[in-house]
Short mmCIF file of C-alpha atoms (C1' of nucleotides) in Angstrom, two decimals:
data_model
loop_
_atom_site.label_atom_id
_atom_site.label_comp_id
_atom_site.label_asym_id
_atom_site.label_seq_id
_atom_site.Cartn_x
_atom_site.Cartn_y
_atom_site.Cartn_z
CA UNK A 1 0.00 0.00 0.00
CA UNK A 2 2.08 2.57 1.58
CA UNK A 3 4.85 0.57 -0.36
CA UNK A 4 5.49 2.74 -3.65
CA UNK A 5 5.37 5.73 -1.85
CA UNK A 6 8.19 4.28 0.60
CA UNK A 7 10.31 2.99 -2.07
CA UNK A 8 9.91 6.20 -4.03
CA UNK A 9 11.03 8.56 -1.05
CA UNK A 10 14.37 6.54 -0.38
CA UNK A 11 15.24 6.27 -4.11
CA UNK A 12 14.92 10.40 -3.63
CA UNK A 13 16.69 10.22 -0.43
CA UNK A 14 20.06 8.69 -2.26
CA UNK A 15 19.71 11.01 -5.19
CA UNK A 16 19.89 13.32 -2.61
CA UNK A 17 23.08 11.82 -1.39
CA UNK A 18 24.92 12.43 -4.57
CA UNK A 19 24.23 16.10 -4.44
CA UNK A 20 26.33 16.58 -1.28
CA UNK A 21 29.47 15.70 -3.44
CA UNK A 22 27.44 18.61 -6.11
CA UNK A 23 26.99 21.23 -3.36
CA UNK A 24 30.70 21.33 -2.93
CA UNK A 25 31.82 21.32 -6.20
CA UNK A 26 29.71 24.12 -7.23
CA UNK A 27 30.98 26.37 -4.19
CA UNK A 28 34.35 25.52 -4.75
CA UNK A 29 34.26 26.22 -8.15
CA UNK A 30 33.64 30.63 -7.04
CA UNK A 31 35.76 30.16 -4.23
CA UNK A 32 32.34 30.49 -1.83
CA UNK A 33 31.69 28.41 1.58
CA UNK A 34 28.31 25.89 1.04
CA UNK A 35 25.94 28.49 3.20
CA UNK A 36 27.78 31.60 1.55
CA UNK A 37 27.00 29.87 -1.73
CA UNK A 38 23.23 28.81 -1.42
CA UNK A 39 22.75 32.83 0.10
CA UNK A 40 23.94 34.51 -3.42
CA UNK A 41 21.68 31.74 -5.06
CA UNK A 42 18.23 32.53 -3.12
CA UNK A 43 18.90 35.99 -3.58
CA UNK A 44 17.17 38.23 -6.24
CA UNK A 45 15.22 41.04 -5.76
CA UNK A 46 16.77 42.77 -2.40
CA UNK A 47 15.53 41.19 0.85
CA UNK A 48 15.75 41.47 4.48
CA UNK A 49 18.42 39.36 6.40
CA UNK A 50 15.14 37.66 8.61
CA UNK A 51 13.90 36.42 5.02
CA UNK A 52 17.15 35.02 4.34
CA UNK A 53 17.51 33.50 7.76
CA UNK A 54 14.20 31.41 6.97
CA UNK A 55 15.18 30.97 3.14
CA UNK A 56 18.68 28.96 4.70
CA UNK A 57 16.79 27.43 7.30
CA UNK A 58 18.75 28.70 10.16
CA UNK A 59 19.03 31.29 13.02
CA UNK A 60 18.90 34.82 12.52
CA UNK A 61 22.16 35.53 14.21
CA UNK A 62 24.23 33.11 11.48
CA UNK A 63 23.01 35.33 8.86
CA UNK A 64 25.24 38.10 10.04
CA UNK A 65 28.39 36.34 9.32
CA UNK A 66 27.41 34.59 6.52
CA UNK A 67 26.41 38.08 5.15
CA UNK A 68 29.61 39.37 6.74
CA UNK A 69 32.23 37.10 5.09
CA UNK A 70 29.93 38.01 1.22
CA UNK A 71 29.89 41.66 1.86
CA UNK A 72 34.07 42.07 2.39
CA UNK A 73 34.18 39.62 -0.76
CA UNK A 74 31.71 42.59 -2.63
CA UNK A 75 29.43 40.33 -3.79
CA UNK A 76 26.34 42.02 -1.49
CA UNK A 77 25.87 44.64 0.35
CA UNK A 78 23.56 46.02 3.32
CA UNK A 79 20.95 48.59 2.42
CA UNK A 80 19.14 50.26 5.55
CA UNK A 81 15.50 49.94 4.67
CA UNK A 82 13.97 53.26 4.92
CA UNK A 83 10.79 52.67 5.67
CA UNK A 84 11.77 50.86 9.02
CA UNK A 85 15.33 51.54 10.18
CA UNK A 86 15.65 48.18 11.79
CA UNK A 87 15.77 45.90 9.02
CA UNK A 88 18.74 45.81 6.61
CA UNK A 89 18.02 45.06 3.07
CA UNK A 90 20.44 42.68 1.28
CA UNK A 91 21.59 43.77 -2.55
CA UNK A 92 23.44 42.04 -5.09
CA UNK A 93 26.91 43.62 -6.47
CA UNK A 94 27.17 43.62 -10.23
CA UNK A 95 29.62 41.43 -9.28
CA UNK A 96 27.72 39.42 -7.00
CA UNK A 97 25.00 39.35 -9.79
CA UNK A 98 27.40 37.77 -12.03
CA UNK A 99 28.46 35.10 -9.75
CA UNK A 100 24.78 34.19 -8.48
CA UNK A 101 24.00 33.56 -12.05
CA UNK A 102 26.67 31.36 -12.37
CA UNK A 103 25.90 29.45 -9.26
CA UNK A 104 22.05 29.37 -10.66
CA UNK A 105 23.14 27.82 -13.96
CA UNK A 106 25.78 24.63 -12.50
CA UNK A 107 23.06 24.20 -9.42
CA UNK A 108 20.13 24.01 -12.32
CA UNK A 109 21.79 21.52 -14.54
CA UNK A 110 19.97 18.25 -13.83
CA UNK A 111 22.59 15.47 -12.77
CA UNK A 112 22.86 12.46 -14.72
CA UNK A 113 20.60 10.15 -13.35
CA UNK A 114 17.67 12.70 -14.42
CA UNK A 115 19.46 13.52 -17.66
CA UNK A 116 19.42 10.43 -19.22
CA UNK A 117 15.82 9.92 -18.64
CA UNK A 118 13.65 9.19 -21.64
CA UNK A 119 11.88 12.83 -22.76
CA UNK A 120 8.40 10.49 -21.49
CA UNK A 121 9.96 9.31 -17.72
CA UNK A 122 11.38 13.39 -17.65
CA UNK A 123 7.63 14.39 -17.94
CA UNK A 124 6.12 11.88 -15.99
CA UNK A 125 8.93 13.18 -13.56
CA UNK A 126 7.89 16.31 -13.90
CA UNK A 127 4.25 16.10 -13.73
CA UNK A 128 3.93 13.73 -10.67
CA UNK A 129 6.21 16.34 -8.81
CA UNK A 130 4.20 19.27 -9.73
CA UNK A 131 1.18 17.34 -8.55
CA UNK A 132 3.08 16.96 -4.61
CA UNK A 133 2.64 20.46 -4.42
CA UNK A 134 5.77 21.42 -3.15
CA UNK A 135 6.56 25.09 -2.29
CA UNK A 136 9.67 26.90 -3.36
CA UNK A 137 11.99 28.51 -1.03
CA UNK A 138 11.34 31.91 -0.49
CA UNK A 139 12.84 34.80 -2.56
CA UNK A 140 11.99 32.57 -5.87
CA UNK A 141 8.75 33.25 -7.64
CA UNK A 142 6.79 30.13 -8.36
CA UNK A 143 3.44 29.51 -7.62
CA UNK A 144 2.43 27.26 -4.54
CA UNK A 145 0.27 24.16 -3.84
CA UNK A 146 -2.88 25.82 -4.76
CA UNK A 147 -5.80 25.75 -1.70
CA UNK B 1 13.08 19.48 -25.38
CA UNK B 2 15.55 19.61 -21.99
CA UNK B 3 12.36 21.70 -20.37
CA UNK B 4 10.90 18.90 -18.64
CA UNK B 5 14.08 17.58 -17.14
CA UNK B 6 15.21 20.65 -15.91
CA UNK B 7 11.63 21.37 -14.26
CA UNK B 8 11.58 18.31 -12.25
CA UNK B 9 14.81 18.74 -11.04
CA UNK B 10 14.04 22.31 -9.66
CA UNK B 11 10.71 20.60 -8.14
CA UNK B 12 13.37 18.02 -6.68
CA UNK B 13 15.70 20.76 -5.47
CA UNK B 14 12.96 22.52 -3.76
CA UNK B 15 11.82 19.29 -2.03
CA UNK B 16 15.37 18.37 -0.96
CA UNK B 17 15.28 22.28 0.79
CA UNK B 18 12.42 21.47 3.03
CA UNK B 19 14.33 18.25 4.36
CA UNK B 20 16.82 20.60 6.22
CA UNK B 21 14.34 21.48 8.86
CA UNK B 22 13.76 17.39 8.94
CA UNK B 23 17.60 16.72 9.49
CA UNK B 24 17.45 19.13 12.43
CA UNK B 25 14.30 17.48 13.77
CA UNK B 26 15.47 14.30 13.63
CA UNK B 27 18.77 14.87 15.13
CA UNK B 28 17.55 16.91 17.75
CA UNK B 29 14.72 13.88 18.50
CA UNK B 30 17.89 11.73 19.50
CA UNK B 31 19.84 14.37 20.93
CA UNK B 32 22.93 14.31 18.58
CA UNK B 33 24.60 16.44 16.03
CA UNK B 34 23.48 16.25 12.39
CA UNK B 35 26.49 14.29 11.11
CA UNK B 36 26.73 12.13 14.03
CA UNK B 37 22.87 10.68 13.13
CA UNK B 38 23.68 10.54 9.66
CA UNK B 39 26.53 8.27 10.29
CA UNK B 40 24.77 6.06 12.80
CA UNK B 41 21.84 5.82 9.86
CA UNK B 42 24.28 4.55 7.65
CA UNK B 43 26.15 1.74 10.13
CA UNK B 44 24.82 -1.97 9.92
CA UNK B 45 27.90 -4.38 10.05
CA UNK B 46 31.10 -3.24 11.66
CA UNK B 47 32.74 -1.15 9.10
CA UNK B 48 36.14 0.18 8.57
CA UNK B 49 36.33 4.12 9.32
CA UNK B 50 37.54 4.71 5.89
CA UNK B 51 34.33 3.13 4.82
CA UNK B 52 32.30 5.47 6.81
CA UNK B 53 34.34 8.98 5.09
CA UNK B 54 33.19 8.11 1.95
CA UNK B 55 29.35 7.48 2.64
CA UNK B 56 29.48 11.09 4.18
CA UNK B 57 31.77 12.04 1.59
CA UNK B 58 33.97 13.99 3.50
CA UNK B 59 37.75 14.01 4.72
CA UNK B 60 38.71 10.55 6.46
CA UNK B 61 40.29 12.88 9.57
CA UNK B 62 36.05 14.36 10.56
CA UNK B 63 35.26 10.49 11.18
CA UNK B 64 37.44 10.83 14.37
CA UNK B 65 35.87 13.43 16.06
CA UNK B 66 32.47 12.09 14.72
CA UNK B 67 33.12 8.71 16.26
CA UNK B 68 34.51 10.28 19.23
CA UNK B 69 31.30 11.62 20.36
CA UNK B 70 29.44 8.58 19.38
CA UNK B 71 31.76 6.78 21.13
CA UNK B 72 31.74 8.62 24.42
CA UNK B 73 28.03 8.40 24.11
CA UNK B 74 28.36 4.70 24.29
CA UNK B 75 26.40 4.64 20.68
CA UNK B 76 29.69 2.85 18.61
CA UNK B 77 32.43 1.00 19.34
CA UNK B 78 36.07 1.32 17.71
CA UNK B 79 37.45 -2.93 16.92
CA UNK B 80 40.54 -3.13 15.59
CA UNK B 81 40.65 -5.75 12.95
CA UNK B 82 42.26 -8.98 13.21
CA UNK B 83 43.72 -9.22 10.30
CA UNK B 84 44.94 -5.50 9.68
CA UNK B 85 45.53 -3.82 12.64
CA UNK B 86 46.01 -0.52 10.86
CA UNK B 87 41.89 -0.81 10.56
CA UNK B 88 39.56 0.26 13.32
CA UNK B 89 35.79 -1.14 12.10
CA UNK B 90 32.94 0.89 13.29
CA UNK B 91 30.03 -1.08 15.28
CA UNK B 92 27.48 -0.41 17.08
CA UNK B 93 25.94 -0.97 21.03
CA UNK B 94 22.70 -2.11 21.49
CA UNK B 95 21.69 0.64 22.59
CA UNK B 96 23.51 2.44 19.40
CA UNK B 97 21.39 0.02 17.18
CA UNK B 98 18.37 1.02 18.94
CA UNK B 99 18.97 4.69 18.72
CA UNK B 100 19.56 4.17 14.72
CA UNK B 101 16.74 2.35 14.25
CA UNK B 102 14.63 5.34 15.57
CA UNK B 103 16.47 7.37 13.15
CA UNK B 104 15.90 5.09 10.61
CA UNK B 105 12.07 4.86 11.18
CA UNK B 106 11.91 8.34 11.21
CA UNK B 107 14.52 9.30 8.05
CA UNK B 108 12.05 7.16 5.44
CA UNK B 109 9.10 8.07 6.51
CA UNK B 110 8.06 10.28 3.61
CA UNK B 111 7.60 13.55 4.05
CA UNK B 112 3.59 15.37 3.25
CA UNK B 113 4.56 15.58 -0.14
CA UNK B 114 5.06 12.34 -1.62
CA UNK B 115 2.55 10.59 1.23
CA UNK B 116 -0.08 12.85 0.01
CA UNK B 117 0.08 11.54 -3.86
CA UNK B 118 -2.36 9.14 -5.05
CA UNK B 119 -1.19 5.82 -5.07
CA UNK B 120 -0.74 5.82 -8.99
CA UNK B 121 1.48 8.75 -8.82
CA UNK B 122 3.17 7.12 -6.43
CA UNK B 123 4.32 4.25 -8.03
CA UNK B 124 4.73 5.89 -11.35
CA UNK B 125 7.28 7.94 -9.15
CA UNK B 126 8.96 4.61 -7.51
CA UNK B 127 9.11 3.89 -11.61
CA UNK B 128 10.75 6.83 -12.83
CA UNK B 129 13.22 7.14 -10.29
CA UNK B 130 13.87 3.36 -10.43
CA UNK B 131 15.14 3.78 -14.13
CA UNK B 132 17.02 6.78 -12.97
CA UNK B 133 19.57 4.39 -11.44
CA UNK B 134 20.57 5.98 -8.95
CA UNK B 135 23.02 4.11 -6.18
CA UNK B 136 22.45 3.90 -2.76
CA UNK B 137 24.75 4.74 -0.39
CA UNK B 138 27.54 2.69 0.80
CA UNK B 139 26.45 0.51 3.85
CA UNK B 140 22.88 -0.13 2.30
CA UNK B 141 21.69 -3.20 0.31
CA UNK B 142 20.21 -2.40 -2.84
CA UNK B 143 20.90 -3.26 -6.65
CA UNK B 144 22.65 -0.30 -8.35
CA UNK B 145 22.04 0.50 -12.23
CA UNK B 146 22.15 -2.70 -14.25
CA UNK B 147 25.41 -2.88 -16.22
"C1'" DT C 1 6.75 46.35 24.82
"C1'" DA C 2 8.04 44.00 20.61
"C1'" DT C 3 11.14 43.33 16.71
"C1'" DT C 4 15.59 43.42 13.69
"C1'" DG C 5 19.91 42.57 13.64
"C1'" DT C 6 24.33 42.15 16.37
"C1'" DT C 7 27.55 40.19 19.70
"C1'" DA C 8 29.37 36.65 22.84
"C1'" DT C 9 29.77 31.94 23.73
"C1'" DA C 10 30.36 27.17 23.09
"C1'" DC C 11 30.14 23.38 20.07
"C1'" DT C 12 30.27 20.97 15.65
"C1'" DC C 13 31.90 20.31 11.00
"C1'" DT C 14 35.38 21.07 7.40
"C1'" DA C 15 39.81 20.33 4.70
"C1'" DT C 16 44.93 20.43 4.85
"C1'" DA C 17 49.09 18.87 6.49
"C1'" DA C 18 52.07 16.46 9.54
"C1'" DC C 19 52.32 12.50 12.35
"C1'" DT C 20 51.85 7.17 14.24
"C1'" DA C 21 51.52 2.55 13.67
"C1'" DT C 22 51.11 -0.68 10.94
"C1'" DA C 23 51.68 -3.05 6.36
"C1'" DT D 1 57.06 3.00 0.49
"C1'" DA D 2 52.23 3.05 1.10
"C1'" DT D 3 47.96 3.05 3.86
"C1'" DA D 4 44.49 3.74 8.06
"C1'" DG D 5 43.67 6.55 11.36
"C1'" DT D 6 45.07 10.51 14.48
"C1'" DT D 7 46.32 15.18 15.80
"C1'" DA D 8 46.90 20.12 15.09
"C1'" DT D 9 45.25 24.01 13.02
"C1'" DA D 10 42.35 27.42 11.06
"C1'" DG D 11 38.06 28.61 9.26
"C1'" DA D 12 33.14 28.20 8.86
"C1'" DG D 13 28.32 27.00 10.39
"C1'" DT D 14 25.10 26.25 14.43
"C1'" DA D 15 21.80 27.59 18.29
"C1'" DT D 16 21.17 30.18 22.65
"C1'" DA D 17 21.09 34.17 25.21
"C1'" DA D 18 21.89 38.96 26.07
"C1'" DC D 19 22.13 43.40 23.85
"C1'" DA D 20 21.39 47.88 20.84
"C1'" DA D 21 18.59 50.51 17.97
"C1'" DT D 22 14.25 51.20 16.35
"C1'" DA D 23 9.41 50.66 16.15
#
DNA sequence: TATTGTTATACTCTATAACTATA
DNA sequence: TATAGTTATAGAGTATAACAATA
């Protein structure tokens, strides 16, 4: 019963696996830490540090030297919202801009296990996963499980 | 052409994000640090340290400290084998094989996503992802791609 | 009073390089 | 000489708690 959906999940849980091996290849290859890495890659439009702190998963207070260690590298840089004084606004460099896009394009390259799927099992793929409704991270556009 | 390949694999990369907040959960369900449970997830028969580095895919000299605190916890053992002494296989206490079968238990229980599929989509997902051939990790049974 | 971001602290993870004890 | 594991080191991520500035 609950079998496929079982079998399904931990064939996704050691695709996962292989990305680990991904994750560090791609940061190493702009000279970024993992976190520092997957920051430039959520970000787009400008957005508060607290949205980045729930886009990473993680505390608040790691945000500051993740932000830290990207801001002396010039790749972001803190904007003081003007509307509210508290909140600091985080905005791409040219620079930074560049190397996000770069990050986007290796991270968005589908490995080889998806690649050399038949164009039908890439759909099927495609279509059972829109179905599961899952919800991108935020600071990416995308529309969500609809209610 | 490529546009249905590189859709699912976004729709994969956002579900892999939301299984951060899992890791944590889990981990913090058995009181131990992230990489510690994922190494006691992946231990069935004693096996060489070595063994261990390259199913978390990191450097050989993290496994001591990892293994340290697993050890001290009374979760793993260190054996020197018999017939290379050099060799120190990894195996767990009862009480280490209990505490990774809660992990276990927990780790493939699929998330809302995938449980929430119909049961077609389901196993036209187990499908898919079974022609993907993707390997398990190293420590699991399983039959890899078909040569 | 409540919230945003920072700092201080303590711990974990990470790779590199040098070391040991075996082989 | 080569290999398995350790140690030393330096840097990075992690949550908690206390703090400043602002609301």
């Amino acid at each position: 019963m609950k079998t496929a959906g079982r079998e399904a999940w931990t064939l996704l849980l050691d695709l996962w696996g292989t990305q680990r091996s991904r994750v560090s290849a791609i940061a190493g290859e702009v000279d970024l830490a993992p976190r520092q890495m997957h920051l430039l890659r959520l970000l787009d439009e400008p957005l508060p540090m607290s949205r980045l702190a729930s886009a990473l998963r993680c505390d608040p207070s790691n945000v500051t030297g993740i932000v830290d260690r990207l801001e002396e590298r010039g790749l972001i840089e803190r904007r003081t919202a003007p509307d509210d004084r508290r909140v600091k606004m985080l905005a791409l460099t040219a620079e930074g801009a560049r190397v996000r896009d770069r990050i986007r394009e290796r991270w968005l390259e589908p490995p080889e296990a998806i690649a050399s799927l038949s164009a039908k099992d890439q759909r099927a793929l495609r279509d059972v996963l829109r179905r599961a409704g899952v919800s991108p991270a935020p600071g990416r556009k995308g529309s969500p499980r609809p209610s």
